[in-house]
Short mmCIF file of C-alpha atoms and ligand atoms in Angstrom, two decimals:
data_model
loop_
_atom_site.label_atom_id
_atom_site.label_comp_id
_atom_site.label_asym_id
_atom_site.label_seq_id
_atom_site.Cartn_x
_atom_site.Cartn_y
_atom_site.Cartn_z
CA MET A 1 23.05 4.42 78.42
CA SER A 2 24.02 1.41 80.46
CA TRP A 3 27.03 -0.80 78.58
CA VAL A 4 27.57 -4.49 79.04
CA GLU A 5 31.41 -6.17 77.84
CA MET A 6 30.09 -8.91 75.48
CA LYS A 7 32.43 -12.03 73.49
CA ALA A 8 31.30 -12.97 69.84
CA ARG A 9 31.03 -16.59 70.38
CA GLY A 10 30.00 -17.33 66.86
CA LEU A 11 30.61 -15.65 63.22
CA ARG A 12 28.96 -16.89 60.24
CA GLN A 13 28.81 -15.57 56.57
CA GLU A 14 25.18 -15.25 56.43
CA ALA A 15 24.26 -13.98 52.94
CA GLU A 16 26.17 -11.95 50.43
CA GLY A 17 27.58 -8.45 52.30
CA ILE A 18 25.59 -10.34 55.75
CA LEU A 19 27.66 -11.51 58.73
CA ALA A 20 25.64 -13.18 61.35
CA VAL A 21 27.33 -12.40 65.01
CA GLU A 22 26.23 -14.12 68.04
CA LEU A 23 26.73 -12.58 71.09
CA CYS A 24 27.23 -13.63 75.06
CA MET A 25 28.46 -12.33 78.15
CA ALA A 26 31.94 -12.06 78.32
CA ASP A 27 32.49 -13.57 81.85
CA ALA A 28 30.15 -16.08 80.69
CA SER A 29 27.10 -15.37 83.36
CA PRO A 30 23.79 -15.03 82.23
CA LEU A 31 22.30 -11.99 79.80
CA PRO A 32 21.42 -9.07 82.45
CA PHE A 33 18.47 -7.94 80.24
CA ARG A 34 15.84 -9.32 77.89
CA TRP A 35 13.85 -8.20 75.14
CA GLU A 36 10.58 -8.41 72.76
CA PRO A 37 11.00 -8.52 68.90
CA GLY A 38 11.53 -5.23 67.51
CA ALA A 39 14.13 -4.49 69.67
CA HIS A 40 17.86 -2.66 68.77
CA VAL A 41 21.07 -2.48 70.84
CA ASP A 42 24.01 -0.22 70.22
CA VAL A 43 27.06 -1.70 69.32
CA GLN A 44 30.44 -0.04 69.81
CA THR A 45 33.03 -1.51 67.49
CA GLY A 46 36.32 -2.16 68.00
CA SER A 47 36.61 1.35 65.74
CA GLY A 48 34.91 3.18 67.90
CA VAL A 49 31.81 3.79 65.91
CA VAL A 50 28.68 3.03 67.95
CA ARG A 51 25.68 1.58 65.77
CA GLN A 52 22.13 0.08 66.24
CA TYR A 53 21.64 -3.59 65.13
CA SER A 54 18.25 -5.39 65.82
CA LEU A 55 17.94 -8.77 67.63
CA THR A 56 17.18 -11.63 64.78
CA ASN A 57 16.17 -13.78 68.10
CA LEU A 58 14.02 -14.45 71.09
CA ALA A 59 15.25 -13.58 74.84
CA ASP A 60 15.11 -17.17 75.78
CA GLU A 61 18.01 -18.17 73.67
CA GLY A 62 19.94 -16.90 76.12
CA CYS A 63 22.39 -15.13 73.72
CA VAL A 64 22.51 -12.16 71.54
CA ARG A 65 21.97 -12.28 67.75
CA LEU A 66 22.67 -9.63 65.40
CA ALA A 67 22.68 -9.75 61.39
CA ILE A 68 24.71 -6.88 60.02
CA LYS A 69 25.37 -5.97 56.72
CA HIS A 70 28.30 -4.38 55.34
CA ALA A 71 27.25 -0.74 54.51
CA ASP A 72 29.09 0.08 51.08
CA ASP A 73 29.51 4.04 52.78
CA SER A 74 30.80 2.15 56.13
CA ARG A 75 32.35 5.15 58.49
CA GLY A 76 34.37 1.99 60.64
CA GLY A 77 30.81 0.42 61.66
CA SER A 78 30.40 -2.53 59.76
CA ARG A 79 33.39 -2.42 57.92
CA TRP A 80 35.27 -3.10 60.88
CA LEU A 81 32.73 -5.50 62.16
CA HIS A 82 33.03 -7.30 59.00
CA GLN A 83 36.56 -7.18 58.64
CA GLN A 84 37.82 -7.34 61.93
CA LEU A 85 36.02 -9.25 64.61
CA ARG A 86 37.05 -12.75 65.43
CA VAL A 87 35.31 -15.12 67.62
CA GLY A 88 36.31 -14.76 70.95
CA ASP A 89 36.59 -10.78 70.98
CA ARG A 90 35.53 -8.13 72.98
CA LEU A 91 32.27 -5.60 72.46
CA ARG A 92 30.29 -2.98 74.08
CA VAL A 93 26.74 -3.99 74.04
CA SER A 94 23.95 -1.86 75.48
CA ALA A 95 20.70 -2.70 77.15
CA PRO A 96 18.36 -3.71 74.26
CA ARG A 97 15.41 -1.16 73.46
CA ASN A 98 12.40 -1.57 71.56
CA LEU A 99 11.34 1.49 69.23
CA PHE A 100 9.30 -1.42 66.69
CA PRO A 101 7.83 -3.29 69.43
CA LEU A 102 4.86 -6.56 67.86
CA GLN A 103 1.98 -5.17 69.16
CA PRO A 104 -0.37 -7.01 71.27
CA GLY A 105 -3.36 -9.26 70.07
CA ASN A 106 -4.44 -12.25 69.02
CA GLY A 107 -4.84 -11.47 65.00
CA PRO A 108 -3.01 -12.19 62.10
CA VAL A 109 0.46 -10.01 61.13
CA LEU A 110 1.79 -9.56 58.41
CA LEU A 111 5.80 -8.89 57.76
CA VAL A 112 6.92 -7.16 54.64
CA ALA A 113 11.04 -7.15 54.58
CA ALA A 114 13.36 -6.16 51.92
CA GLY A 115 17.14 -6.85 52.22
CA ILE A 116 18.82 -6.37 55.92
CA GLY A 117 14.99 -5.39 57.34
CA VAL A 118 14.29 -8.78 57.81
CA THR A 119 16.14 -8.46 61.03
CA PRO A 120 13.47 -7.19 63.32
CA LEU A 121 10.56 -8.96 61.42
CA LEU A 122 12.35 -12.19 61.70
CA ALA A 123 12.11 -12.07 65.38
CA MET A 124 8.69 -11.13 65.39
CA TYR A 125 8.38 -14.02 63.17
CA ARG A 126 9.26 -16.20 65.42
CA GLN A 127 7.40 -14.41 68.22
CA CYS A 128 4.17 -14.72 66.10
CA ARG A 129 5.11 -18.90 65.65
CA ALA A 130 5.86 -19.46 68.89
CA GLN A 131 2.31 -17.77 70.44
CA GLN A 132 0.94 -19.48 67.91
CA ARG A 133 -0.48 -16.11 66.12
CA PRO A 134 -0.88 -16.06 62.67
CA VAL A 135 1.74 -14.57 60.75
CA GLN A 136 3.13 -14.54 57.17
CA LEU A 137 6.56 -12.94 56.15
CA LEU A 138 7.04 -11.53 52.78
CA TYR A 139 10.96 -11.36 52.19
CA PHE A 140 12.63 -9.30 49.51
CA SER A 141 15.75 -9.72 49.04
CA ARG A 142 18.41 -8.57 45.67
CA SER A 143 19.60 -12.05 44.71
CA ALA A 144 19.09 -15.68 46.29
CA ALA A 145 22.63 -14.91 47.51
CA HIS A 146 21.50 -11.55 49.37
CA GLY A 147 18.78 -13.50 51.18
CA ALA A 148 19.89 -13.94 54.71
CA PHE A 149 18.57 -16.99 56.51
CA VAL A 150 17.07 -18.36 53.88
CA GLU A 151 17.92 -21.99 54.77
CA GLN A 152 15.83 -21.50 57.87
CA LEU A 153 13.25 -20.05 55.96
CA ARG A 154 13.01 -21.87 52.98
CA ASP A 155 10.75 -24.68 53.34
CA ASP A 156 8.08 -22.59 55.57
CA PRO A 157 5.15 -22.29 54.04
CA ALA A 158 3.94 -19.13 55.69
CA VAL A 159 7.31 -17.49 54.17
CA ARG A 160 7.39 -16.21 50.85
CA LEU A 161 11.09 -15.60 50.07
CA ILE A 162 10.94 -13.33 46.67
CA SER A 163 14.31 -12.80 45.17
CA GLY A 164 16.16 -10.47 42.05
CA LEU A 165 12.90 -8.47 40.86
CA CYS A 166 14.03 -4.58 39.93
CA ALA A 167 11.70 -2.12 41.93
CA ALA A 168 9.00 -1.92 39.46
CA ASP A 169 8.42 -5.52 39.67
CA VAL A 170 8.99 -5.74 43.72
CA GLY A 171 5.60 -2.92 43.38
CA ALA A 172 3.60 -4.99 41.05
CA TYR A 173 4.12 -8.36 43.27
CA LEU A 174 3.30 -6.01 46.20
CA ASP A 175 0.25 -5.59 43.89
CA GLN A 176 -0.80 -8.60 43.47
CA HIS A 177 0.00 -10.25 46.73
CA LEU A 178 -0.71 -7.58 49.47
CA PRO A 179 -4.15 -8.35 51.16
CA ALA A 180 -7.31 -6.13 52.16
CA TRP A 181 -6.77 -5.38 55.53
CA GLN A 182 -9.36 -7.84 58.42
CA PRO A 183 -9.91 -6.32 61.19
CA ASP A 184 -7.63 -7.26 64.03
CA SER A 185 -4.38 -7.41 61.51
CA GLN A 186 -1.21 -5.69 61.84
CA LEU A 187 1.01 -5.28 59.31
CA TYR A 188 5.11 -4.43 60.04
CA THR A 189 7.42 -3.27 57.22
CA CYS A 190 10.81 -2.81 57.35
CA GLY A 191 13.80 -2.10 54.30
CA PRO A 192 14.67 1.12 52.38
CA ASP A 193 12.35 4.16 52.56
CA GLY A 194 11.29 3.75 49.16
CA PHE A 195 10.34 0.05 49.37
CA MET A 196 8.10 0.88 53.02
CA SER A 197 6.50 3.78 51.61
CA SER A 198 5.61 1.75 48.51
CA VAL A 199 4.24 -0.99 51.15
CA GLN A 200 2.34 1.77 52.91
CA GLN A 201 0.46 3.27 50.35
CA LEU A 202 -0.29 0.04 49.02
CA ALA A 203 -1.93 -0.90 52.25
CA GLY A 204 -3.59 2.08 53.10
CA GLU A 205 -5.39 1.60 49.05
CA ARG A 206 -6.34 -1.99 50.35
CA GLY A 207 -8.53 -0.14 53.44
CA TRP A 208 -5.30 -0.71 56.38
CA PRO A 209 -5.88 2.26 58.58
CA SER A 210 -2.80 3.37 60.01
CA SER A 211 -3.24 2.22 63.24
CA ALA A 212 -2.21 -1.00 62.31
CA LEU A 213 0.66 -0.26 59.99
CA PHE A 214 3.84 0.19 61.57
CA GLN A 215 7.51 0.71 60.11
CA GLU A 216 10.91 1.29 61.11
CA HIS A 217 13.55 3.40 59.55
CA PHE A 218 16.85 1.96 59.73
CA GLN A 219 18.62 5.12 58.78
CA ALA A 220 17.04 8.62 59.44
CA SER A 221 16.98 10.05 56.56
CA ILE A 222 18.66 13.49 56.77
CA VAL A 223 16.61 16.74 54.93
CA SER A 224 19.25 19.80 54.18
CA ASP A 225 17.19 22.33 55.85
CA SER A 226 17.49 25.70 54.04
CA PRO A 227 21.02 27.37 53.71
CA ALA A 228 19.23 30.32 55.20
CA THR A 229 18.61 28.76 58.93
CA GLU A 230 20.49 30.34 61.52
CA LEU A 231 21.39 28.11 64.89
CA VAL A 232 21.83 29.95 68.09
CA LEU A 233 23.40 28.39 71.02
CA ALA A 234 22.64 30.25 73.87
CA ARG A 235 24.54 28.90 76.99
CA SER A 236 27.47 29.01 74.69
CA GLY A 237 26.63 32.97 73.43
CA LYS A 238 27.40 31.63 69.55
CA SER A 239 25.81 31.60 66.35
CA VAL A 240 26.18 29.94 63.14
CA THR A 241 24.41 29.55 59.64
CA VAL A 242 23.76 25.90 58.81
CA GLN A 243 24.69 25.07 55.23
CA ALA A 244 22.62 22.92 53.44
CA GLY A 245 23.02 18.95 54.15
CA GLU A 246 24.68 19.87 57.31
CA THR A 247 23.30 18.49 60.84
CA LEU A 248 22.14 21.13 63.46
CA VAL A 249 25.23 19.40 65.49
CA ALA A 250 28.02 19.46 62.52
CA ALA A 251 26.75 23.29 62.44
CA ALA A 252 27.36 23.52 66.37
CA GLU A 253 30.55 22.17 66.01
CA ARG A 254 31.91 24.56 63.43
CA ALA A 255 31.17 27.40 66.21
CA GLY A 256 32.85 25.57 68.75
CA VAL A 257 29.83 24.14 70.67
CA SER A 258 29.91 19.97 70.99
CA ILE A 259 26.79 18.29 71.54
CA PRO A 260 27.44 14.73 72.47
CA THR A 261 26.09 12.38 70.30
CA SER A 262 26.05 8.39 69.95
CA CYS A 263 24.04 6.81 66.98
CA GLY A 264 24.21 10.07 64.95
CA MET A 265 20.76 8.71 63.71
CA GLY A 266 17.69 9.82 65.38
CA MET A 267 17.58 7.19 67.32
CA CYS A 268 19.26 6.66 71.25
CA GLY A 269 18.86 10.34 72.97
CA ALA A 270 22.13 10.99 73.56
CA CYS A 271 22.23 14.06 71.93
CA MET A 272 18.25 15.37 73.25
CA THR A 273 18.60 19.21 73.68
CA GLY A 274 16.30 21.92 74.90
CA VAL A 275 14.67 24.40 72.22
CA VAL A 276 14.71 27.82 73.43
CA SER A 277 12.85 29.33 70.40
CA GLY A 278 12.38 28.08 66.77
CA GLU A 279 10.44 25.74 65.09
CA VAL A 280 11.93 22.31 65.06
CA GLU A 281 11.20 19.91 61.99
CA HIS A 282 11.66 16.77 63.68
CA ARG A 283 13.01 13.77 61.98
CA ASP A 284 14.12 11.02 64.76
CA GLN A 285 12.49 8.03 66.37
CA TYR A 286 13.72 9.35 69.51
CA LEU A 287 11.32 11.35 71.13
CA SER A 288 7.80 10.97 71.97
CA ASP A 289 4.24 12.58 70.86
CA ALA A 290 3.84 14.60 73.99
CA GLU A 291 7.38 15.25 73.95
CA ARG A 292 7.62 16.74 70.04
CA ALA A 293 4.51 18.54 71.06
CA SER A 294 6.05 20.16 73.74
CA GLY A 295 8.33 22.19 71.00
CA GLN A 296 11.14 21.89 74.17
CA TRP A 297 12.96 19.26 72.57
CA ILE A 298 15.15 18.49 69.58
CA MET A 299 17.73 15.34 68.13
CA PRO A 300 19.88 18.07 66.40
CA CYS A 301 21.44 14.67 65.07
CA VAL A 302 18.94 14.34 62.75
CA SER A 303 16.40 17.12 62.98
CA GLY A 304 15.97 20.35 61.57
CA CYS A 305 14.76 23.83 61.79
CA ALA A 306 11.58 24.54 59.57
CA GLY A 307 11.86 28.32 60.08
CA GLY A 308 14.76 30.12 59.32
CA ARG A 309 16.04 30.78 62.74
CA LEU A 310 16.50 28.13 65.91
CA GLU A 311 17.71 28.61 68.96
CA LEU A 312 18.92 25.92 71.53
CA ASN A 313 19.81 25.24 74.82
CA ALA A 314 23.10 24.30 74.28
S1 FES B 401 23.17 10.79 69.03
FE1 FES B 401 21.34 9.28 69.01
S2 FES B 401 19.52 10.41 69.29
FE2 FES B 401 21.04 12.19 68.32
#
């Protein structure tokens, strides 16, 4: 992974629990990269942990803008940024990568965001507006105070800001407002898993084909393997039983085998490991369909074993 050194040029409390961060190159040179909406960067915080954050702005602005939610269970990523980062501080930032690109086309785009899920959709919204592509943004937040960027969005007729609804009312609102599919339309959603599932399910019922539906998971869901899973580490000649709720990386670590990681969320590729035998349950967002189908690779920070035994080249 290639890193650049950036400097915090601006910090703003954007909403309840959300810090807006503007980064420029530490040596004031132009940005050495560009990106498309939906992209994210890895940020190495002063606590040493690496976290992924979506870019909320477009590349031609010449700086990187992020919006960082303070995670209640933060292990030093968002907590450090919220509490320790000051204007002028330096951070290591990766070149942007995009697992959630806006697809080409001129058809209408519907963006459905909840909470901090608005960040990649905001960049998409701006791009569509800049290209005069029809776009609508539905943005759900826990309360008006939790809504980020509302000053810029409030008077925009293409944006609906919805706050303070309970989960059942969010469902009812979506039921009322999610349109039927029109040819060439695309729907992008980002937010908590349950929210995105509701959006996808309703959209399916309204005729949206899966090829027109796109979503981004902020956090890979870690599903427990069967407690009886045996992990064999072929190169090291070790084996270990994976415990319920434990990642394969953690199980390998217990056996004394260190698998390199970065994001720990199945997004960056740092932990990519060869599979010698066994069936993989893929839970990452990194491998291509072809790589998954080959059965040769696994991202062990999040993925697991679909059978009772998995042998990895580690
Ligand atoms: S550590 Fe990033 S994909 Fe596994």
